C-alpha positions as YAML, in Angstrom:
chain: A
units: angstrom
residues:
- id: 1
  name: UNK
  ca: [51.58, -5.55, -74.51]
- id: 2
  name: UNK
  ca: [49.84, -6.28, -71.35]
- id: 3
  name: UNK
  ca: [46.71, -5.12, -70.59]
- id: 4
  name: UNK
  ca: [46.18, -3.59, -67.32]
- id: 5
  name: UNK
  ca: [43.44, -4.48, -64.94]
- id: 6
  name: UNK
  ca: [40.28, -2.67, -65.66]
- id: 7
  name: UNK
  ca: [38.60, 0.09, -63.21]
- id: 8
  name: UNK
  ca: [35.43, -0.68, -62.03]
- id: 9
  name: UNK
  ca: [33.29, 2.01, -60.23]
- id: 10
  name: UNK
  ca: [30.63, 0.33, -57.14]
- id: 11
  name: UNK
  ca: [27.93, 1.02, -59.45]
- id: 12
  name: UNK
  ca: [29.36, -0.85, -62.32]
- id: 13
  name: UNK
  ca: [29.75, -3.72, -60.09]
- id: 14
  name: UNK
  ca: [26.37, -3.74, -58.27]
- id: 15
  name: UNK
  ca: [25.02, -3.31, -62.44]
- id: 16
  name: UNK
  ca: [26.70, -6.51, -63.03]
- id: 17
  name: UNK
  ca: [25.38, -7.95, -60.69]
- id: 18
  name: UNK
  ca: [21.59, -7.23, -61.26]
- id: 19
  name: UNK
  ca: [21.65, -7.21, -64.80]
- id: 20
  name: UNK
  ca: [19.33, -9.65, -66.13]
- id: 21
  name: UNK
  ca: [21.19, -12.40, -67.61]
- id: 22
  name: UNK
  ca: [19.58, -15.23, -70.28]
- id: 23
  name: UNK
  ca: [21.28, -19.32, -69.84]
- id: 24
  name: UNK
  ca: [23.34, -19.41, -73.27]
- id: 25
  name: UNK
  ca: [25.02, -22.86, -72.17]
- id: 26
  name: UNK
  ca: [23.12, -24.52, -69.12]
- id: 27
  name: UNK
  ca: [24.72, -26.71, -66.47]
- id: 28
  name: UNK
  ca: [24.94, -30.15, -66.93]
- id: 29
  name: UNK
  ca: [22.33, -32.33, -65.11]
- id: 30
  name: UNK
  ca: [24.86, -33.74, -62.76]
- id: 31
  name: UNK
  ca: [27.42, -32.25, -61.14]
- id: 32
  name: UNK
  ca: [30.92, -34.01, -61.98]
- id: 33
  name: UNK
  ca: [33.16, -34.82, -59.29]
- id: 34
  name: UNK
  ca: [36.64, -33.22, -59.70]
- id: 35
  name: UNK
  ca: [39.46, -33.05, -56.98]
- id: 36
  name: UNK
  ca: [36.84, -34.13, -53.85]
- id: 37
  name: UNK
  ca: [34.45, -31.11, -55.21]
- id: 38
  name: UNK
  ca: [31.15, -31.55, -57.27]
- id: 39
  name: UNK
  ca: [31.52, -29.03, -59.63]
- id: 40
  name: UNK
  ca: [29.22, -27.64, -62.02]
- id: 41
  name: UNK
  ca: [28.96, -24.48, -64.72]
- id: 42
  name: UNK
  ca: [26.76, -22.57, -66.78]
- id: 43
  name: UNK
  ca: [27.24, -19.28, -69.49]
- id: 44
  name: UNK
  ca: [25.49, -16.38, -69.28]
- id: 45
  name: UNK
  ca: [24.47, -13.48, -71.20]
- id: 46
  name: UNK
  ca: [22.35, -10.30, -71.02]
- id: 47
  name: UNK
  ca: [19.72, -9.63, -73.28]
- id: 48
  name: UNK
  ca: [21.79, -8.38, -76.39]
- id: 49
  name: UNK
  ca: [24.04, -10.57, -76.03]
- id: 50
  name: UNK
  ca: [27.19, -7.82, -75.54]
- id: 51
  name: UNK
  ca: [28.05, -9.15, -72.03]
- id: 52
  name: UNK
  ca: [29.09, -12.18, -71.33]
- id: 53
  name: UNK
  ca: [29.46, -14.12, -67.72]
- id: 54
  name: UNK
  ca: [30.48, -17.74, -66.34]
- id: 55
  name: UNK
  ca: [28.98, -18.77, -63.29]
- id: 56
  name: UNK
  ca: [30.04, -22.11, -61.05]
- id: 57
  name: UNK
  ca: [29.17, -24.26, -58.74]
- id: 58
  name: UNK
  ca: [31.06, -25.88, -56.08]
- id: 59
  name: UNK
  ca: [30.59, -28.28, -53.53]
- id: 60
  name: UNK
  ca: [32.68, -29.94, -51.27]
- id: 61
  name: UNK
  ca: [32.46, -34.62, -51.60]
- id: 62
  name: UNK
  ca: [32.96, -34.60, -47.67]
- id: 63
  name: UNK
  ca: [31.25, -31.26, -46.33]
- id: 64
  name: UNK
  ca: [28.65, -30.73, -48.58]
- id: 65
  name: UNK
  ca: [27.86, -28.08, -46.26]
- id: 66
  name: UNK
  ca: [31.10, -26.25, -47.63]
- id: 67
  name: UNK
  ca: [30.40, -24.67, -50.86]
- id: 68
  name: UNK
  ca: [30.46, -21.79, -53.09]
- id: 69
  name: UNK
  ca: [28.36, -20.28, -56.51]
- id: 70
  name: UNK
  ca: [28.64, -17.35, -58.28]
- id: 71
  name: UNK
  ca: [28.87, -14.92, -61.38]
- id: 72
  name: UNK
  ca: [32.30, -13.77, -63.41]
- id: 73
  name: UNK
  ca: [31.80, -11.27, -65.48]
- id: 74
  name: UNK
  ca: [34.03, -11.70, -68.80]
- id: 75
  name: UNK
  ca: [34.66, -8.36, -70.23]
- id: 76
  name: UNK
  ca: [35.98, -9.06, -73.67]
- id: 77
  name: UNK
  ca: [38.48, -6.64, -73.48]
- id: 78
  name: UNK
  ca: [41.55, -8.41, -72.20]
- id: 79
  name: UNK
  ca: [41.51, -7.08, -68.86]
- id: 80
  name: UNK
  ca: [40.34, -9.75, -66.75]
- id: 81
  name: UNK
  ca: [37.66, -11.66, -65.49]
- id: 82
  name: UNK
  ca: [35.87, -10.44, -62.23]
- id: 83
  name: UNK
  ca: [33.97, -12.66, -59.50]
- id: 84
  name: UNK
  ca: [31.05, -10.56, -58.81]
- id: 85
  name: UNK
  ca: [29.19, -12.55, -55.85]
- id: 86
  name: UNK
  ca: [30.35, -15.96, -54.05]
- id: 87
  name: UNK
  ca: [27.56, -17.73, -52.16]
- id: 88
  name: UNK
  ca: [28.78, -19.77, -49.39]
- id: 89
  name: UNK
  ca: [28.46, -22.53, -47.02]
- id: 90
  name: UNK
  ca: [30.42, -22.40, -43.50]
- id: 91
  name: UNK
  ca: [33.80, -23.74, -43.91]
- id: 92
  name: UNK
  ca: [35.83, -22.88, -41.34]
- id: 93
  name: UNK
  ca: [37.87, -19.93, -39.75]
- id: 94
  name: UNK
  ca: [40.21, -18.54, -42.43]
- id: 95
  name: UNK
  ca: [42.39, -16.50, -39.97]
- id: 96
  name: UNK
  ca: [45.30, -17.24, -37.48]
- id: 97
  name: UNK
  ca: [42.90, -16.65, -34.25]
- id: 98
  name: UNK
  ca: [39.11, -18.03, -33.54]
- id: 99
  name: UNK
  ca: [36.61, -15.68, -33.80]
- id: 100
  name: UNK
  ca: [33.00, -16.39, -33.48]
- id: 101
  name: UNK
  ca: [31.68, -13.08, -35.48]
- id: 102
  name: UNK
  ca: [33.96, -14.45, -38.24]
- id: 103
  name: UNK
  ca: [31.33, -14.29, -41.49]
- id: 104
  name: UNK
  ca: [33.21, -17.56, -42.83]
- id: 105
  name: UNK
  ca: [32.09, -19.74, -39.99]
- id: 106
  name: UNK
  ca: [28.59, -19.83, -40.90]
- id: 107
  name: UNK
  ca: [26.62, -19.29, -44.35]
- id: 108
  name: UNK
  ca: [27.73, -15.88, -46.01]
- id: 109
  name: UNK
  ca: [28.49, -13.76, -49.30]
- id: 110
  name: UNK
  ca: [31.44, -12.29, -50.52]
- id: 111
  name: UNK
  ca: [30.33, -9.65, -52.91]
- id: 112
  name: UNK
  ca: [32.61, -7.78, -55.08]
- id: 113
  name: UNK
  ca: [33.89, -4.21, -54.04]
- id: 114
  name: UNK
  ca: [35.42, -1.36, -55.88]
- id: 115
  name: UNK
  ca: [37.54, -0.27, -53.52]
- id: 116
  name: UNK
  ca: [39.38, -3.44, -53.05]
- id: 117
  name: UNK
  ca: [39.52, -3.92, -56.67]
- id: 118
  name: UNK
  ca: [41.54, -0.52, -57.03]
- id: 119
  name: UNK
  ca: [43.75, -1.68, -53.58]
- id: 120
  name: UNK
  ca: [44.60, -4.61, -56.03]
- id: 121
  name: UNK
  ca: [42.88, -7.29, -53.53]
- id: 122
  name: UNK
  ca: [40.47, -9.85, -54.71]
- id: 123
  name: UNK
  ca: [37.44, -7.89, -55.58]
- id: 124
  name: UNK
  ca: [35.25, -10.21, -53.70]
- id: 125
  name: UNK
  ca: [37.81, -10.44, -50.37]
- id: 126
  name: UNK
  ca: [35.69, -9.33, -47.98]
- id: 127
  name: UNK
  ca: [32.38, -10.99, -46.78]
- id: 128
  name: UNK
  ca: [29.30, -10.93, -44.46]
- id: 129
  name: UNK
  ca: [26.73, -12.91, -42.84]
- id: 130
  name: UNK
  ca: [23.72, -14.07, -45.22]
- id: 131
  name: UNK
  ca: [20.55, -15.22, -43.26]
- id: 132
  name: UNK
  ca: [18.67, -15.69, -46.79]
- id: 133
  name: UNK
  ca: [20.32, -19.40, -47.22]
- id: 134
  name: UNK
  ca: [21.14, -22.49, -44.95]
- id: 135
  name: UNK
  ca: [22.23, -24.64, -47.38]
- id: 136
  name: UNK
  ca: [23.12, -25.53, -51.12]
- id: 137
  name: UNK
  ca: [20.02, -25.30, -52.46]
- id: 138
  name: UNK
  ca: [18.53, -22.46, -51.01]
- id: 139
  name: UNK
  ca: [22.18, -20.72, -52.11]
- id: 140
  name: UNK
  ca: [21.40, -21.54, -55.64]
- id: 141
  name: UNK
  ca: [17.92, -20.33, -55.44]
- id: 142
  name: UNK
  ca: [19.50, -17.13, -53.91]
- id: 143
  name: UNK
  ca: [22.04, -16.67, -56.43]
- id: 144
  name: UNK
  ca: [19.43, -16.84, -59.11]
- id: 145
  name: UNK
  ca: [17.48, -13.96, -57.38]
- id: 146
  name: UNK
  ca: [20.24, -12.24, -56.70]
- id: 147
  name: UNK
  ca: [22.06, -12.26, -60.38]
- id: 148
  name: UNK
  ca: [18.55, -12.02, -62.05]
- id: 149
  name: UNK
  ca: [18.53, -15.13, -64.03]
- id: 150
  name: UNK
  ca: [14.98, -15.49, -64.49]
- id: 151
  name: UNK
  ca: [13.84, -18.69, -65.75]
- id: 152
  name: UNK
  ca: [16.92, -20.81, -64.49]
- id: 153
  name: UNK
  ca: [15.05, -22.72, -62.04]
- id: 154
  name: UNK
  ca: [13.95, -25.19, -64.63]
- id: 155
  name: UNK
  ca: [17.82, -25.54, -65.30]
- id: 156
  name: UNK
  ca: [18.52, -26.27, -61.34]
- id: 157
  name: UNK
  ca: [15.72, -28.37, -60.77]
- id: 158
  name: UNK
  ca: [17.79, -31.52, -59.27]
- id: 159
  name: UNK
  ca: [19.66, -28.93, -57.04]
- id: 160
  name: UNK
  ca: [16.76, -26.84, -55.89]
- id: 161
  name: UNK
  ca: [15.05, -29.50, -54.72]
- id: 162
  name: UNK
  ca: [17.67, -31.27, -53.02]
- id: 163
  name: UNK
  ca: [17.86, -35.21, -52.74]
- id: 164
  name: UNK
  ca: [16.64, -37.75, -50.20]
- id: 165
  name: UNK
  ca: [19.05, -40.38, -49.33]
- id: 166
  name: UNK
  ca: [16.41, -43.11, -49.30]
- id: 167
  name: UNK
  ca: [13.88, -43.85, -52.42]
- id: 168
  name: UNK
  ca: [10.19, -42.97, -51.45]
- id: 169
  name: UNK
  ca: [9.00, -46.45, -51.38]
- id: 170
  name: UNK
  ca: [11.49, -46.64, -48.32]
- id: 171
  name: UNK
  ca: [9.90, -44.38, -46.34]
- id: 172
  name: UNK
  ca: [9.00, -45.03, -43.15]
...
């Protein structure tokens, strides 16, 4: 028998969300190239250990501007994961005509809604502007605030602080 999708009220969702979660499996050091995206993933937990959540990241080889991170919640029950929050980088216009106000053509956060969850759309369809990042790392420093995961940084270290494409000693 088939479980049917789970209702979620706005609340719920924004509880999810905020709930402070505790690193049960950490990302790996490096991120692992996979089909032209570094990828990366991490478990999460909240504090008794009765709610469960995967998180990724993704990043594009080419456009390293063009990613995405964020939390799943996995509800146990057979009904379904559901994306809570997607962090991400500009990557282009996503509908038939250009338009400039377009959230997806510059950094921006598709959060997860009730009321498309219960139209049966993609919980997380819609999205909106986010002045908070401007690029990878400041996006995973977000998402940390944002899904209270306090004490991750020392988990992200080699992503929060970014990379210079030149050793020090090169330095001008």
């Amino acid at each position: 028998m088939a479980v049917s999708p789970r209702r979620y009220t706005q609340d719920e969702i924004d509880d999810l969300i905020a709930l402070p979660k505790i690193v049960t499996d950490p990302p790996r050091r490096d991120m692992r190239l996979d089909r032209g995206h570094q990828r990366n993933d991490l478990r999460l937990t909240n504090s008794d250990g009765k709610l469960h959540f995967r998180a990724f990241l993704r990043r594009n080889e080419d456009f390293p501007e063009n990613f995405s991170i964020g939390p799943i919640f996995l509800p146990g029950d057979g009904s379904g994961e559901l994306t809570l929050l997607r962090c991400n980088g500009p990557h282009g216009i996503t509908n038939e005509s250009f338009d400039p106000d377009h959230p997806h053509v510059d950094y921006h956060v598709h959060r997860a809604g009730a009321a498309l969850l219960e139209a049966g759309l993609r919980p997380e369809k819609h999205s909106s502007p986010c002045p908070d990042f401007a690029s990878f790392e400041e996006a995973v420093q977000y998402f940390l605030r944002t899904t209270n995961i306090p004490g991750a940084e020392a988990f992200f270290q080699a992503f929060a602080q970014g990379s210079l494409p030149f050793d020090q000693d090169q330095a001008p």
